[in-house]
Amino acid sequence: MAVSRRRFVTSVLAGSALAAASSATEFFASPAQAASPPGDVVGKVTVGYQGWFSAPGDSAPIGGWWHWSRDRFQPPSPANTTIVSWPDMREYTRSYPTAYPNLGNGSPATLFSSYDQQTVDTHFRWMQEYGCDTAALQRFNPTGDEGPTRDAMTLKVRSAAERHGRKFYIMYDVTDWLTMQSDIKTDWTTKMSTHTASSAYARQNGKPVVCIWGFGFSEPSRPFTPGPCLDVVNWFKAQGCYVIGGVPTWWRQGIEDSRPGFLDVYHAFHAISPWMVYRARTVEELDSYYNNVNVGDMADCAARGIDYLPCVMPGDLAGGHRKHGDFYWRHIYNMVRLGSQGLYVSMFDEYNEGNQIAKTSETQATTPAGANIRALDEDGVACSSDYYLRITADGGRMLTGQLALTPVRPTPPLTGTPPPTGGNLAAGRSTSASSQNGSFAASNAVDSDAGSYWESGGGSFPHWWQVDLGVSHQVNKLVVRLPAGWGARTQTITVQGSVDGSSFSTIAGASAFAFDPATGNTVTRTLPTTTARHIRLSIAGNTGWAAGQLAQVEVYAASATMDNPPTAPSGLTVTGKTASSVSLAWTASTDDNGVTGYQVRQGGTVVATVTGTTATVSGLSASTAYTFTVTARDAAGNTSNASSAVTVTTDAPANADLARGRSTTESSHVQSYGSGNVVDGDANSYWESANSAFPQWVQVDLGSARTVGRVVLKLPPSSAWGSRTQTLAVQGSVDGGSFGTLSGSAGRIFDPASGNQVTITFGAAQTRYVRITVTGNTGWPAGQLSALEVYAS
């Protein structure tokens, strides 16, 4: 989304529109009846799902730190970021190192990629656990460079929805999609409609659900007139779809964020979902909208048989709007007492805009140190990371009458013990176990929920559970808990420690840990002060159940001192590369006890372990960008921060096209003939510039500086493309700003008799950006190319 839709803030509450609007309370005496019966959106909680985060090494076609960084080709850092809220990373099995400082508890600052199926599965499992019925998968202009990634994300979401019993539908966002009137129809018929065959695709009134977000908004990024918009709505209805309109807040009056003259468009939708993000910042403002906007909206929809599915929001965490859940609950309460047919939550995973309900960092202990990113306890009230998911679950129950209508938030901010602010060394750390029974994972023993627990699998004792504290500490205290409501039992436990995770010694020999509900099912043990990074509890018996069981394990240090990790390696550089390997070198780290080795990482995966300061990573794919970092380890098993990242593209195989699938830009294009067509491998798609406005140009970014000596330019091979001469030059640049001439301007003849292609050779040069500048065309008054191929020689 080129322009953040939440950032368009109307002057409501500060100006005259809200004060002048009719309250319309005379139209609303009792909750309205739904225009439609319960389905997959009526009577349900829908969450907006972006799924738009990516990271180097995740194989996403778009590449880079998509939506995490302003410059997606550089790792996120305080100076290069779009992040305003930090995710709780404890349940992701794969993560990617950033250039942010370590978290407050010393752990590396890592992020997830939406392109990993495990990430999507985790999110949809949360939806299942917390009563989010349906996900509205956001889909932006798919004809640009994000199209292939968006297509793949649809498949991943479909798979996760099917696996976790959730529903999903496509929500088109028309922001900056100037050719949407034809493109959106083609996209639906050729791609998206196939997903309606899934049992997980949402249906309402027996029809597949589609939402179109953005018609009628007054921003320049959505300059559409009513005619084309009405055509699109009616076209989708003719396809048999149930069509939702994501419309402006002031849609009914045609003021503020709404263009005038769109009322016929709005009334053509089966359902209306007015946008509310960043419109209100306080509970009082929500109530003012309820009385002066929402009540009238509801009456208008009810009179016309339109389902009302309003947007509700948790509030901007970065802006301090949330009030530890009071803001979100008031918004849900207002829309339920209004009689809304369903709720649309914005958003599930929008960490880069601060209105996410997905699990979020609870305190500064799990947020990058000094990065000025607010955690959930930002107003002084401790909240568990799933708090806004729990509010959503209660809101869904209130919507369906399972919970009585109440303005008092029933969900407490915190479940279990307060999240760690630094004392408990085990909180949120990486865990492992000898086995687990079903979903009772090892990580449950270090989360903030005292009711969740690890349970080992079947089989004879002993079983073990362990936690990695991140660095070695002088450990001297252990607190172990079982859920408070469980009956008494005794487990026989040996406490072991290790600095490297492989060689363990006994800290405290086998003894009886007596858990008694009368004392909170908590056992506290003072330990001999021992240097350890990995703490293992080996369980030899349990009088209450034939398995090892742990709900919470807390580990404390004798003092604030610890064995410091090595310094981060510096000066990471690429010393060589081939089509299948990359060679790296760096400057040695220092450590008070000595560095024992280095790990080369690609994303979160260790791809090489060495004792020196050079390494070669093999088995790579040709013509592919890889990002590497290096960490150091010391004798105590501590791992340093990651070095600065280097990104390198492996060499192409012989005679490979260096431009295929790369990012493109252009001076202009008409209709759907964008620059991406010159690198898509389709001989019949093409770029066409604005007409009668020479000079025009199209360029490709090769990803990194490459040796270039030849380009091949093509037009569609069809005989319908008659012979023509285009006057053009080939230019190159290493930085995208300053271009030099690779081949001077000359007339190039494209003849269908010879395949409508032109080959241009020139002296080999180091180039990252290759630009074709067209100053004339005898066949059409525009620049035209169906392929721009770039070769080393």
mmCIF file of C-alpha atoms in Angstrom, residues 288-458:
data_model
loop_
_atom_site.group_PDB
_atom_site.id
_atom_site.type_symbol
_atom_site.label_atom_id
_atom_site.label_comp_id
_atom_site.label_asym_id
_atom_site.label_seq_id
_atom_site.Cartn_x
_atom_site.Cartn_y
_atom_site.Cartn_z
ATOM 1 C CA SER A 288 -19.326 11.105 20.002
ATOM 2 C CA TYR A 289 -19.021 9.110 16.783
ATOM 3 C CA TYR A 290 -21.575 6.632 18.107
ATOM 4 C CA ASN A 291 -24.189 9.350 18.684
ATOM 5 C CA ASN A 292 -23.466 11.542 15.677
ATOM 6 C CA VAL A 293 -22.328 9.135 12.949
ATOM 7 C CA ASN A 294 -22.834 5.440 13.689
ATOM 8 C CA VAL A 295 -26.488 5.633 14.721
ATOM 9 C CA GLY A 296 -27.411 7.433 11.501
ATOM 10 C CA ASP A 297 -25.326 5.033 9.432
ATOM 11 C CA MET A 298 -27.080 2.077 10.973
ATOM 12 C CA ALA A 299 -30.515 3.566 10.270
ATOM 13 C CA ASP A 300 -29.611 4.264 6.643
ATOM 14 C CA CYS A 301 -28.360 0.695 6.113
ATOM 15 C CA ALA A 302 -31.347 -0.865 7.859
ATOM 16 C CA ALA A 303 -33.756 1.109 5.675
ATOM 17 C CA ARG A 304 -32.094 -0.269 2.531
ATOM 18 C CA GLY A 305 -31.440 -3.865 3.555
ATOM 19 C CA ILE A 306 -27.672 -3.338 3.720
ATOM 20 C CA ASP A 307 -25.677 -5.229 6.350
ATOM 21 C CA TYR A 308 -23.709 -2.934 8.679
ATOM 22 C CA LEU A 309 -20.240 -4.326 9.493
ATOM 23 C CA PRO A 310 -18.408 -1.473 11.231
ATOM 24 C CA CYS A 311 -14.689 -1.229 11.793
ATOM 25 C CA VAL A 312 -13.527 -1.538 15.407
ATOM 26 C CA MET A 313 -9.955 -0.922 16.488
ATOM 27 C CA PRO A 314 -7.707 -1.469 19.503
ATOM 28 C CA GLY A 315 -6.255 2.029 19.186
ATOM 29 C CA ASP A 316 -2.825 3.225 18.155
ATOM 30 C CA LEU A 317 -0.289 1.777 20.599
ATOM 31 C CA ALA A 318 2.416 4.190 19.452
ATOM 32 C CA GLY A 319 0.075 7.131 20.028
ATOM 33 C CA GLY A 320 -0.893 6.025 23.538
ATOM 34 C CA HIS A 321 -4.572 5.616 22.629
ATOM 35 C CA ARG A 322 -5.209 2.139 24.021
ATOM 36 C CA LYS A 323 -5.723 2.863 27.731
ATOM 37 C CA HIS A 324 -4.894 -0.781 28.553
ATOM 38 C CA GLY A 325 -7.900 -2.076 26.626
ATOM 39 C CA ASP A 326 -10.591 0.405 27.683
ATOM 40 C CA PHE A 327 -10.550 2.098 24.262
ATOM 41 C CA TYR A 328 -10.971 -1.172 22.321
ATOM 42 C CA TRP A 329 -13.694 -2.506 24.570
ATOM 43 C CA ARG A 330 -15.661 0.751 24.358
ATOM 44 C CA HIS A 331 -15.508 0.611 20.573
ATOM 45 C CA ILE A 332 -16.752 -2.994 20.528
ATOM 46 C CA TYR A 333 -19.446 -2.227 23.121
ATOM 47 C CA ASN A 334 -20.723 0.756 21.125
ATOM 48 C CA MET A 335 -20.997 -1.228 17.910
ATOM 49 C CA VAL A 336 -22.695 -4.197 19.582
ATOM 50 C CA ARG A 337 -25.272 -2.044 21.396
ATOM 51 C CA LEU A 338 -25.881 -0.316 18.067
ATOM 52 C CA GLY A 339 -27.071 -3.628 16.624
ATOM 53 C CA SER A 340 -24.274 -4.098 14.097
ATOM 54 C CA GLN A 341 -24.552 -7.239 11.976
ATOM 55 C CA GLY A 342 -20.871 -8.090 12.435
ATOM 56 C CA LEU A 343 -17.525 -6.585 13.415
ATOM 57 C CA TYR A 344 -14.463 -5.859 11.289
ATOM 58 C CA VAL A 345 -11.311 -5.533 13.408
ATOM 59 C CA SER A 346 -8.510 -3.379 12.065
ATOM 60 C CA MET A 347 -6.041 -4.933 12.100
ATOM 61 C CA PHE A 348 -4.700 -8.336 13.081
ATOM 62 C CA ASP A 349 -0.998 -7.934 12.255
ATOM 63 C CA GLU A 350 -0.278 -4.290 11.422
ATOM 64 C CA TYR A 351 2.810 -3.870 13.630
ATOM 65 C CA ASN A 352 4.089 -1.113 11.375
ATOM 66 C CA GLU A 353 1.012 1.012 12.045
ATOM 67 C CA GLY A 354 0.462 0.237 15.720
ATOM 68 C CA ASN A 355 -3.140 -1.048 15.576
ATOM 69 C CA GLN A 356 -2.458 -4.788 15.722
ATOM 70 C CA ILE A 357 -4.298 -7.200 18.023
ATOM 71 C CA ALA A 358 -1.819 -10.073 17.477
ATOM 72 C CA LYS A 359 0.573 -10.901 20.302
ATOM 73 C CA THR A 360 2.790 -7.942 21.124
ATOM 74 C CA SER A 361 5.794 -7.252 23.339
ATOM 75 C CA GLU A 362 4.630 -6.828 26.927
ATOM 76 C CA THR A 363 7.457 -4.792 28.428
ATOM 77 C CA GLN A 364 10.769 -3.220 27.495
ATOM 78 C CA ALA A 365 12.399 -6.530 28.461
ATOM 79 C CA THR A 366 11.155 -7.943 25.134
ATOM 80 C CA THR A 367 11.459 -4.736 23.095
ATOM 81 C CA PRO A 368 14.685 -3.409 21.482
ATOM 82 C CA ALA A 369 16.548 -1.458 24.131
ATOM 83 C CA GLY A 370 16.447 2.301 23.673
ATOM 84 C CA ALA A 371 14.468 2.144 20.432
ATOM 85 C CA ASN A 372 11.524 4.150 21.802
ATOM 86 C CA ILE A 373 8.996 1.487 20.805
ATOM 87 C CA ARG A 374 6.057 1.292 23.193
ATOM 88 C CA ALA A 375 5.262 -2.074 24.765
ATOM 89 C CA LEU A 376 1.800 -3.060 26.013
ATOM 90 C CA ASP A 377 2.562 -1.714 29.515
ATOM 91 C CA GLU A 378 3.203 1.763 28.089
ATOM 92 C CA ASP A 379 0.702 3.428 30.443
ATOM 93 C CA GLY A 380 1.967 1.585 33.527
ATOM 94 C CA VAL A 381 -0.530 -1.299 33.472
ATOM 95 C CA ALA A 382 0.986 -4.754 32.923
ATOM 96 C CA CYS A 383 -0.697 -6.602 30.032
ATOM 97 C CA SER A 384 -0.068 -10.094 28.732
ATOM 98 C CA SER A 385 0.935 -10.302 25.085
ATOM 99 C CA ASP A 386 -2.393 -11.874 24.053
ATOM 100 C CA TYR A 387 -4.501 -9.258 25.822
ATOM 101 C CA TYR A 388 -6.070 -7.728 22.707
ATOM 102 C CA LEU A 389 -6.829 -11.159 21.314
ATOM 103 C CA ARG A 390 -8.640 -11.944 24.575
ATOM 104 C CA ILE A 391 -10.645 -8.719 24.297
ATOM 105 C CA THR A 392 -11.556 -9.720 20.727
ATOM 106 C CA ALA A 393 -12.772 -13.108 21.949
ATOM 107 C CA ASP A 394 -15.002 -11.494 24.582
ATOM 108 C CA GLY A 395 -16.272 -9.021 21.998
ATOM 109 C CA GLY A 396 -17.286 -11.886 19.723
ATOM 110 C CA ARG A 397 -19.181 -13.528 22.560
ATOM 111 C CA MET A 398 -20.962 -10.280 23.304
ATOM 112 C CA LEU A 399 -21.851 -9.866 19.617
ATOM 113 C CA THR A 400 -23.551 -13.281 19.545
ATOM 114 C CA GLY A 401 -25.270 -12.929 22.922
ATOM 115 C CA GLN A 402 -23.100 -15.455 24.765
ATOM 116 C CA LEU A 403 -21.908 -12.597 26.978
ATOM 117 C CA ALA A 404 -24.328 -9.990 28.298
ATOM 118 C CA LEU A 405 -24.000 -6.512 26.841
ATOM 119 C CA THR A 406 -21.749 -4.604 29.216
ATOM 120 C CA PRO A 407 -19.705 -1.387 29.072
ATOM 121 C CA VAL A 408 -17.359 -2.874 31.682
ATOM 122 C CA ARG A 409 -14.445 -4.719 30.148
ATOM 123 C CA PRO A 410 -14.632 -8.337 31.406
ATOM 124 C CA THR A 411 -11.084 -9.200 30.356
ATOM 125 C CA PRO A 412 -8.278 -8.357 32.815
ATOM 126 C CA PRO A 413 -5.089 -6.994 31.252
ATOM 127 C CA LEU A 414 -2.989 -9.709 32.832
ATOM 128 C CA THR A 415 -3.343 -13.456 33.238
ATOM 129 C CA GLY A 416 -0.907 -15.266 35.491
ATOM 130 C CA THR A 417 2.142 -13.577 36.963
ATOM 131 C CA PRO A 418 3.301 -10.182 35.705
ATOM 132 C CA PRO A 419 5.519 -10.322 32.617
ATOM 133 C CA PRO A 420 9.217 -10.018 33.385
ATOM 134 C CA THR A 421 10.832 -6.623 33.435
ATOM 135 C CA GLY A 422 14.287 -8.130 33.777
ATOM 136 C CA GLY A 423 14.500 -10.295 36.930
ATOM 137 C CA ASN A 424 13.395 -13.707 35.672
ATOM 138 C CA LEU A 425 16.136 -14.821 33.297
ATOM 139 C CA ALA A 426 14.033 -17.576 31.728
ATOM 140 C CA ALA A 427 11.031 -15.467 30.690
ATOM 141 C CA GLY A 428 10.372 -15.721 26.976
ATOM 142 C CA ARG A 429 13.610 -17.595 26.310
ATOM 143 C CA SER A 430 14.154 -20.463 23.890
ATOM 144 C CA THR A 431 13.186 -23.879 25.281
ATOM 145 C CA SER A 432 13.459 -27.545 24.375
ATOM 146 C CA ALA A 433 12.383 -30.854 25.883
ATOM 147 C CA SER A 434 12.853 -34.575 25.560
ATOM 148 C CA SER A 435 9.256 -34.830 24.308
ATOM 149 C CA GLN A 436 5.858 -33.167 24.542
ATOM 150 C CA ASN A 437 2.279 -34.362 24.788
ATOM 151 C CA GLY A 438 0.103 -32.836 22.069
ATOM 152 C CA SER A 439 0.049 -29.039 22.197
ATOM 153 C CA PHE A 440 1.616 -28.803 25.670
ATOM 154 C CA ALA A 441 4.876 -27.370 24.369
ATOM 155 C CA ALA A 442 8.067 -26.591 26.245
ATOM 156 C CA SER A 443 7.608 -22.860 25.549
ATOM 157 C CA ASN A 444 4.503 -22.821 27.771
ATOM 158 C CA ALA A 445 6.765 -22.965 30.817
ATOM 159 C CA VAL A 446 8.346 -19.578 30.036
ATOM 160 C CA ASP A 447 5.319 -17.646 28.809
ATOM 161 C CA SER A 448 3.282 -15.233 30.935
ATOM 162 C CA ASP A 449 0.285 -17.558 31.292
ATOM 163 C CA ALA A 450 0.373 -19.524 34.561
ATOM 164 C CA GLY A 451 -2.372 -21.762 33.233
ATOM 165 C CA SER A 452 -0.433 -23.052 30.230
ATOM 166 C CA TYR A 453 2.053 -25.837 30.804
ATOM 167 C CA TRP A 454 4.546 -28.291 29.306
ATOM 168 C CA GLU A 455 3.818 -31.965 29.593
ATOM 169 C CA SER A 456 6.172 -34.641 28.388
ATOM 170 C CA GLY A 457 5.117 -37.462 26.116
ATOM 171 C CA GLY A 458 4.392 -40.970 27.273
#
